[in-house]
CSV table of C-alpha atoms and ligand atoms in Angstrom, one decimal:
chain,number,residue,atom,x,y,z
A,26,MET,CA,0.1,-0.1,-0.1
A,27,SER,CA,1.3,3.4,-0.9
A,28,ALA,CA,1.9,6.1,2.0
A,29,GLY,CA,-1.5,7.7,0.9
A,30,ALA,CA,-3.5,4.8,0.8
A,31,GLU,CA,-2.4,3.7,4.3
A,32,ARG,CA,-3.0,7.3,5.5
A,33,VAL,CA,-6.8,6.8,4.5
A,34,ALA,CA,-7.1,3.3,5.5
A,35,GLN,CA,-6.8,4.2,8.9
A,36,ALA,CA,-9.0,7.5,8.1
A,37,GLY,CA,-12.0,5.2,7.0
A,38,THR,CA,-14.7,5.9,4.1
A,39,VAL,CA,-12.8,7.3,1.4
A,40,LEU,CA,-16.0,8.8,-0.4
A,41,GLU,CA,-19.4,9.2,0.6
A,42,PHE,CA,-22.7,10.4,-1.5
A,43,ASP,CA,-25.4,11.0,0.7
A,44,ARG,CA,-28.8,11.6,-1.4
A,45,VAL,CA,-27.1,14.0,-3.6
A,46,ASP,CA,-29.3,15.9,-6.3
A,47,LEU,CA,-27.7,18.0,-8.8
A,48,SER,CA,-29.8,19.7,-11.8
A,49,PHE,CA,-28.9,21.7,-14.9
A,50,ASP,CA,-31.9,22.3,-16.9
A,51,VAL,CA,-32.9,19.1,-15.9
A,52,LYS,CA,-31.8,16.8,-12.9
A,53,VAL,CA,-28.7,15.1,-13.7
A,54,LEU,CA,-28.1,13.2,-10.5
A,55,ASP,CA,-31.3,12.0,-8.5
A,56,GLN,CA,-30.9,11.1,-4.9
A,57,VAL,CA,-27.3,9.2,-5.3
A,58,SER,CA,-26.2,7.5,-2.2
A,59,PHE,CA,-23.1,5.2,-2.0
A,60,ARG,CA,-19.7,5.0,-0.1
A,61,VAL,CA,-16.6,3.9,-1.3
A,62,GLU,CA,-14.0,2.2,1.3
A,63,PRO,CA,-10.4,2.3,1.1
A,64,GLY,CA,-8.9,0.1,-1.4
A,65,GLU,CA,-12.2,-0.8,-2.9
A,66,THR,CA,-12.7,-0.7,-6.7
A,67,ARG,CA,-16.1,0.8,-7.9
A,68,VAL,CA,-17.2,0.5,-11.5
A,69,ILE,CA,-20.1,2.7,-12.4
A,70,LEU,CA,-21.9,1.6,-15.7
A,71,GLY,CA,-24.2,3.9,-17.6
A,72,ALA,CA,-25.2,5.0,-20.9
A,73,ALA,CA,-23.8,8.2,-22.5
A,74,GLY,CA,-25.6,11.3,-20.7
A,75,SER,CA,-26.7,9.1,-17.5
A,76,GLY,CA,-24.7,11.5,-15.3
A,77,LYS,CA,-21.3,9.6,-14.7
A,78,SER,CA,-18.9,12.6,-15.5
A,79,VAL,CA,-21.2,14.9,-13.4
A,80,LEU,CA,-21.1,12.4,-10.7
A,81,LEU,CA,-17.2,12.4,-10.8
A,82,LYS,CA,-17.0,16.2,-10.8
A,83,ALA,CA,-19.3,16.6,-7.8
A,84,ALA,CA,-17.2,13.9,-5.8
A,85,ILE,CA,-14.1,16.5,-6.3
A,86,GLY,CA,-16.2,19.7,-5.9
A,87,LEU,CA,-15.5,20.7,-9.5
A,88,LEU,CA,-19.7,20.7,-9.6
A,89,ARG,CA,-21.5,22.1,-6.7
A,90,VAL,CA,-24.6,19.7,-5.4
A,91,ASP,CA,-28.2,21.2,-5.0
A,92,ALA,CA,-29.1,18.8,-2.2
A,93,GLY,CA,-27.5,16.1,0.0
A,94,ARG,CA,-24.1,15.9,0.9
A,95,VAL,CA,-20.6,14.8,-0.6
A,96,VAL,CA,-17.9,13.4,2.1
A,97,LEU,CA,-14.3,13.2,0.7
A,98,MET,CA,-11.8,11.7,2.9
A,99,GLY,CA,-13.7,12.5,6.0
A,100,GLN,CA,-14.5,16.0,5.1
A,101,ASP,CA,-17.9,17.3,4.0
A,102,ILE,CA,-17.0,19.2,0.8
A,103,THR,CA,-20.6,20.3,0.2
A,104,ARG,CA,-20.1,23.6,0.8
A,105,LEU,CA,-16.2,23.8,1.3
A,106,GLU,CA,-14.6,27.0,0.1
A,107,GLU,CA,-12.5,26.5,-2.8
A,108,LYS,CA,-9.4,27.2,-1.3
A,109,ASP,CA,-9.9,24.5,1.5
A,110,LEU,CA,-11.1,22.0,-1.5
A,111,VAL,CA,-7.9,22.2,-3.2
A,112,ALA,CA,-6.3,20.4,0.0
A,113,VAL,CA,-8.8,17.9,-0.1
A,114,ARG,CA,-8.6,17.1,-3.8
A,115,ALA,CA,-4.9,16.6,-3.5
A,116,ASN,CA,-5.7,13.2,-2.1
A,117,VAL,CA,-7.5,12.3,-5.4
A,118,GLY,CA,-6.1,11.6,-8.9
A,119,VAL,CA,-8.4,12.2,-11.8
A,120,LEU,CA,-8.2,10.6,-15.4
A,121,PHE,CA,-10.5,12.8,-17.1
A,122,GLN,CA,-12.6,11.9,-20.3
A,123,GLU,CA,-10.2,12.1,-23.3
A,124,GLY,CA,-7.1,12.1,-20.9
A,125,GLY,CA,-7.3,16.0,-20.6
A,126,LEU,CA,-3.6,16.5,-21.2
A,127,PHE,CA,-2.3,20.1,-21.9
A,128,ASP,CA,-1.2,20.3,-25.4
A,129,SER,CA,1.5,22.9,-24.8
A,130,LEU,CA,3.2,20.9,-22.2
A,131,THR,CA,5.3,18.2,-23.0
A,132,VAL,CA,4.6,14.5,-21.6
A,133,GLY,CA,6.8,15.0,-18.5
A,134,ASP,CA,5.7,18.4,-17.6
A,135,ASN,CA,2.0,17.2,-18.0
A,136,VAL,CA,2.9,14.3,-15.5
A,137,ALA,CA,4.9,16.6,-13.2
A,138,TYR,CA,1.8,19.1,-13.1
A,139,PRO,CA,0.0,17.4,-10.1
A,140,LEU,CA,3.4,17.2,-8.1
A,141,GLU,CA,4.1,20.9,-8.6
A,142,ASN,CA,0.5,22.3,-8.4
A,143,GLN,CA,-0.6,20.4,-5.4
A,144,GLN,CA,1.8,21.2,-2.9
A,145,VAL,CA,-0.4,21.2,0.0
A,146,ARG,CA,1.9,18.4,1.8
A,147,GLY,CA,4.9,20.6,1.5
A,148,ALA,CA,6.9,21.6,-1.9
A,149,VAL,CA,8.5,18.7,-3.7
A,150,PRO,CA,12.1,19.2,-4.4
A,151,ALA,CA,12.9,19.2,-8.4
A,152,GLU,CA,14.9,16.0,-8.4
A,153,GLU,CA,12.1,14.5,-6.5
A,154,VAL,CA,9.6,15.5,-9.2
A,155,GLN,CA,12.1,14.3,-11.9
A,156,ARG,CA,12.2,10.9,-10.0
A,157,ARG,CA,8.7,10.5,-9.8
A,158,VAL,CA,7.4,11.6,-13.0
A,159,THR,CA,10.1,9.0,-14.8
A,160,GLU,CA,8.7,6.3,-12.3
A,161,ALA,CA,5.0,7.3,-13.2
A,162,LEU,CA,5.9,7.0,-17.0
A,163,ARG,CA,7.9,3.8,-16.6
A,164,PHE,CA,4.8,2.3,-15.1
A,165,VAL,CA,2.6,2.9,-18.0
A,166,GLU,CA,5.7,2.0,-20.2
A,167,LEU,CA,6.1,5.5,-21.9
A,168,GLU,CA,9.3,6.7,-20.2
A,169,GLN,CA,10.7,7.2,-23.7
A,170,THR,CA,7.9,10.0,-24.6
A,171,MET,CA,8.8,12.4,-21.8
A,172,ASP,CA,10.1,15.0,-23.9
A,173,GLN,CA,7.1,14.6,-26.5
A,174,TYR,CA,4.1,16.5,-26.8
A,175,PRO,CA,0.7,14.9,-26.5
A,176,ALA,CA,-0.2,15.8,-30.0
A,177,GLU,CA,2.5,13.3,-31.5
A,178,LEU,CA,1.2,10.3,-29.2
A,179,SER,CA,-1.5,7.8,-30.4
A,180,GLY,CA,-5.1,8.0,-28.6
A,181,GLY,CA,-3.9,4.8,-26.5
A,182,MET,CA,-0.7,6.5,-25.4
A,183,ARG,CA,-2.3,9.7,-24.4
A,184,ARG,CA,-4.5,8.0,-22.2
A,185,ARG,CA,-1.6,6.0,-20.8
A,186,VAL,CA,0.1,9.3,-20.1
A,187,GLY,CA,-3.1,10.6,-18.4
A,188,ILE,CA,-3.0,7.5,-16.2
A,189,ALA,CA,0.6,8.5,-15.0
A,190,ARG,CA,-0.5,12.0,-14.3
A,191,ALA,CA,-3.5,10.6,-12.4
A,192,VAL,CA,-1.4,8.5,-10.1
A,193,VAL,CA,2.0,10.6,-9.8
A,194,THR,CA,0.9,11.6,-6.4
A,195,GLU,CA,0.2,8.2,-5.1
A,196,PRO,CA,-3.3,9.4,-4.1
A,197,PRO,CA,-5.6,7.3,-1.9
A,198,LEU,CA,-8.3,7.5,-4.5
A,199,VAL,CA,-8.0,7.7,-8.4
A,200,LEU,CA,-11.2,8.6,-10.3
A,201,TYR,CA,-11.0,7.3,-14.1
A,202,ASP,CA,-13.7,8.8,-16.3
A,203,SER,CA,-14.5,6.7,-19.4
A,204,PRO,CA,-10.8,5.3,-19.5
A,205,THR,CA,-11.4,3.3,-22.7
A,206,ALA,CA,-13.7,5.7,-24.6
A,207,GLY,CA,-13.1,5.9,-28.5
A,208,LEU,CA,-10.3,3.3,-28.1
A,209,ASP,CA,-10.1,0.0,-30.1
A,210,PRO,CA,-10.7,-3.3,-28.0
A,211,ILE,CA,-7.1,-4.3,-27.8
A,212,THR,CA,-6.0,-0.8,-26.7
A,213,ALA,CA,-8.9,-0.4,-24.3
A,214,ASN,CA,-7.9,-3.8,-22.9
A,215,THR,CA,-4.4,-2.9,-22.2
A,216,ILE,CA,-5.5,0.5,-20.6
A,217,MET,CA,-7.7,-1.7,-18.0
A,218,ALA,CA,-4.7,-3.8,-17.5
A,219,LEU,CA,-2.9,-0.7,-16.5
A,220,ILE,CA,-5.6,0.5,-14.1
A,221,ALA,CA,-5.6,-3.0,-12.3
A,222,LYS,CA,-1.9,-2.9,-12.1
A,223,GLU,CA,-2.1,0.6,-10.6
A,224,ARG,CA,-4.7,-0.8,-8.1
A,225,ASP,CA,-2.8,-3.8,-7.2
A,226,ALA,CA,0.5,-2.2,-6.9
A,227,LYS,CA,-0.7,0.8,-4.6
A,228,GLY,CA,-3.9,-0.4,-2.9
A,229,ALA,CA,-5.6,2.8,-3.6
A,230,ALA,CA,-9.6,2.9,-4.2
A,231,SER,CA,-10.6,3.2,-7.5
A,232,ILE,CA,-13.7,4.4,-9.3
A,233,ILE,CA,-14.1,3.6,-12.9
A,234,VAL,CA,-17.1,5.0,-14.9
A,235,THR,CA,-17.9,3.6,-18.1
A,236,HIS,CA,-20.2,2.1,-20.5
A,237,ARG,CA,-18.4,-1.3,-21.4
A,238,TYR,CA,-19.2,-4.1,-19.0
A,239,GLN,CA,-16.0,-5.8,-20.0
A,240,ASP,CA,-14.0,-2.7,-18.2
A,241,GLY,CA,-15.7,-3.7,-15.1
A,242,GLN,CA,-15.1,-7.5,-15.7
A,243,ILE,CA,-11.2,-6.9,-15.9
A,244,MET,CA,-11.4,-4.9,-12.5
A,245,ALA,CA,-13.4,-8.0,-11.0
A,246,ASP,CA,-11.8,-11.0,-12.4
A,247,PHE,CA,-8.2,-10.1,-12.8
A,248,ARG,CA,-5.4,-8.8,-10.5
A,249,TYR,CA,-2.0,-7.9,-11.0
A,250,ASN,CA,0.9,-10.6,-10.6
A,251,SER,CA,4.4,-8.8,-10.1
A,252,GLU,CA,6.2,-11.9,-10.4
A,253,ARG,CA,4.5,-12.6,-13.9
A,254,GLY,CA,4.4,-8.9,-14.9
A,255,GLY,CA,0.7,-9.4,-16.0
A,256,LEU,CA,-2.7,-10.0,-15.1
A,257,ILE,CA,-3.9,-13.4,-13.3
A,258,PRO,CA,-7.5,-14.6,-12.6
A,259,ALA,CA,-8.4,-13.4,-9.1
A,260,ALA,CA,-10.1,-16.7,-8.6
A,261,ALA,CA,-6.4,-18.3,-8.4
A,262,ASP,CA,-6.2,-16.2,-5.2
A,263,PRO,CA,-9.5,-15.2,-3.9
A,264,SER,CA,-8.1,-14.0,-0.5
A,265,SER,CA,-6.2,-11.3,-2.5
A,266,ALA,CA,-8.8,-10.3,-4.7
A,267,PRO,CA,-9.9,-6.5,-4.3
A,268,ARG,CA,-13.5,-5.7,-3.6
A,269,THR,CA,-15.3,-4.8,-6.6
A,270,ILE,CA,-18.5,-3.1,-6.4
A,271,PHE,CA,-20.7,-2.5,-9.4
A,272,MET,CA,-23.3,0.5,-9.8
A,273,VAL,CA,-25.5,0.9,-12.7
A,274,MET,CA,-26.7,4.4,-13.4
A,275,ARG,CA,-29.9,5.4,-15.4
A,276,GLU,CA,-30.8,9.0,-16.0
A,277,GLY,CA,-28.9,10.1,-12.8
A,278,ARG,CA,-30.3,7.4,-10.7
A,279,ILE,CA,-28.5,4.6,-9.1
A,280,VAL,CA,-30.6,1.5,-10.3
A,281,PHE,CA,-28.2,-1.3,-9.2
A,282,GLU,CA,-25.5,-1.6,-6.6
A,283,GLY,CA,-23.8,-5.0,-5.9
A,284,ASP,CA,-21.0,-7.2,-6.6
A,285,LYS,CA,-20.5,-8.9,-9.9
A,286,ALA,CA,-22.3,-12.2,-9.4
A,287,SER,CA,-25.6,-10.1,-8.2
A,288,LEU,CA,-25.1,-8.0,-11.1
A,289,GLU,CA,-25.0,-10.9,-13.5
A,290,ALA,CA,-28.0,-12.5,-11.9
A,291,SER,CA,-30.1,-9.2,-11.9
A,292,ARG,CA,-33.7,-9.6,-13.4
A,293,ASP,CA,-34.0,-5.8,-14.1
A,294,ALA,CA,-34.4,-5.5,-17.8
A,295,TYR,CA,-32.3,-2.5,-18.0
A,296,VAL,CA,-29.4,-4.0,-16.1
A,297,ARG,CA,-29.5,-7.1,-18.0
A,298,ASN,CA,-29.6,-5.2,-21.2
A,299,PHE,CA,-26.4,-3.5,-19.9
A,300,VAL,CA,-24.2,-6.3,-18.9
A,301,ARG,CA,-25.0,-8.4,-22.3
A,302,ARG,CA,-23.8,-5.4,-24.4
Q,12,ADP,N1,-22.0,21.9,-17.7
Q,12,ADP,C1,-23.3,21.2,-18.0
Q,12,ADP,N2,-24.4,22.1,-18.3
Q,12,ADP,C2,-25.6,21.6,-18.6
Q,12,ADP,N3,-25.7,20.3,-18.9
Q,12,ADP,C3,-24.7,19.5,-18.6
Q,12,ADP,C4,-23.5,19.9,-18.3
Q,12,ADP,N4,-22.6,18.8,-17.8
Q,12,ADP,C5,-23.3,17.7,-18.0
Q,12,ADP,N5,-24.8,18.2,-18.3
Q,12,ADP,C6,-25.6,17.3,-19.0
Q,12,ADP,O1,-25.9,16.3,-17.8
Q,12,ADP,C7,-26.1,15.0,-18.2
Q,12,ADP,C8,-25.3,14.0,-17.8
Q,12,ADP,O2,-24.0,14.4,-18.3
Q,12,ADP,P1,-22.5,13.5,-18.1
Q,12,ADP,O3,-22.3,13.3,-16.6
Q,12,ADP,O4,-21.5,14.2,-19.0
Q,12,ADP,O5,-23.0,12.1,-18.8
Q,12,ADP,P2,-22.3,10.6,-18.9
Q,12,ADP,O6,-22.8,9.8,-18.3
Q,12,ADP,O7,-22.0,10.4,-20.3
Q,12,ADP,O8,-20.7,11.0,-18.4
Q,12,ADP,C9,-26.1,15.1,-19.7
Q,12,ADP,O9,-27.7,15.4,-19.9
Q,12,ADP,C10,-25.5,16.4,-20.1
Q,12,ADP,O10,-26.0,17.2,-21.3
Q,13,MG,MG1,-18.9,11.4,-19.6
């Protein structure tokens, strides 16, 4: 477990939504409640427009909720001021939809960005930044792209840089917004393998929002084995399998919450249709 993950394991629940409502012109989150415990993997399945990205933004206070409560790392952030939010947010790594890299910065500077701009835990010395950026890029097997610009990379490589940037501070919670959207199936599986590897190497809690059921299957059924340097079926060693909970969102409401077996056994027509895709 990373130092960050350990700190939070002691602190309790990583994220809690308590009857959260959020509207633009229409209601986008409708009485959303759930809790994420340390080290847990949470897979949120939902069709386009069901409110997945809005949920993640509300989780870190980028969007304010209209009713209910959001508690992040034990802190009620529902009405927290921006300057205090910045400190709480430093505990969260985010892979934004489409990667969200800065086009004008090199790959190395993109990955360094959270270290240099979330210095609430104290300034990180330059050589330490360099060391951690290199390590994060090595983790996603892109060390050689350090001095390139995002535009020079393929879509899958950009997504991997986004993962390196999300985890470079070793946060106890990592949010992945549609990590496989727009990628071919083989690249998508590579990305999911990296996300599972990160989870199993660091013990951080992860929230993955996606419309692809296979993404959730990888998280639930595989774990990273460092000796083999790849994923192995979690069933080979059930005691070490991380807890994976699924939620299904439909038009801003959570219509299912439970483990993979109960998801696959669901008789709800909407849920069933989703799992079969
Ligand atoms: N900033 C915004 N202003 C107005 N409507 C928004 C905004 N962000 C999202 N929405 C609407 O909220 C709904 C959910 O969006 P989103 O969370 O992005 O869906 P998805 O599940 O595809 O990630 C959509 O109908 C979207 O149009
Ligand atoms: Mg989205």
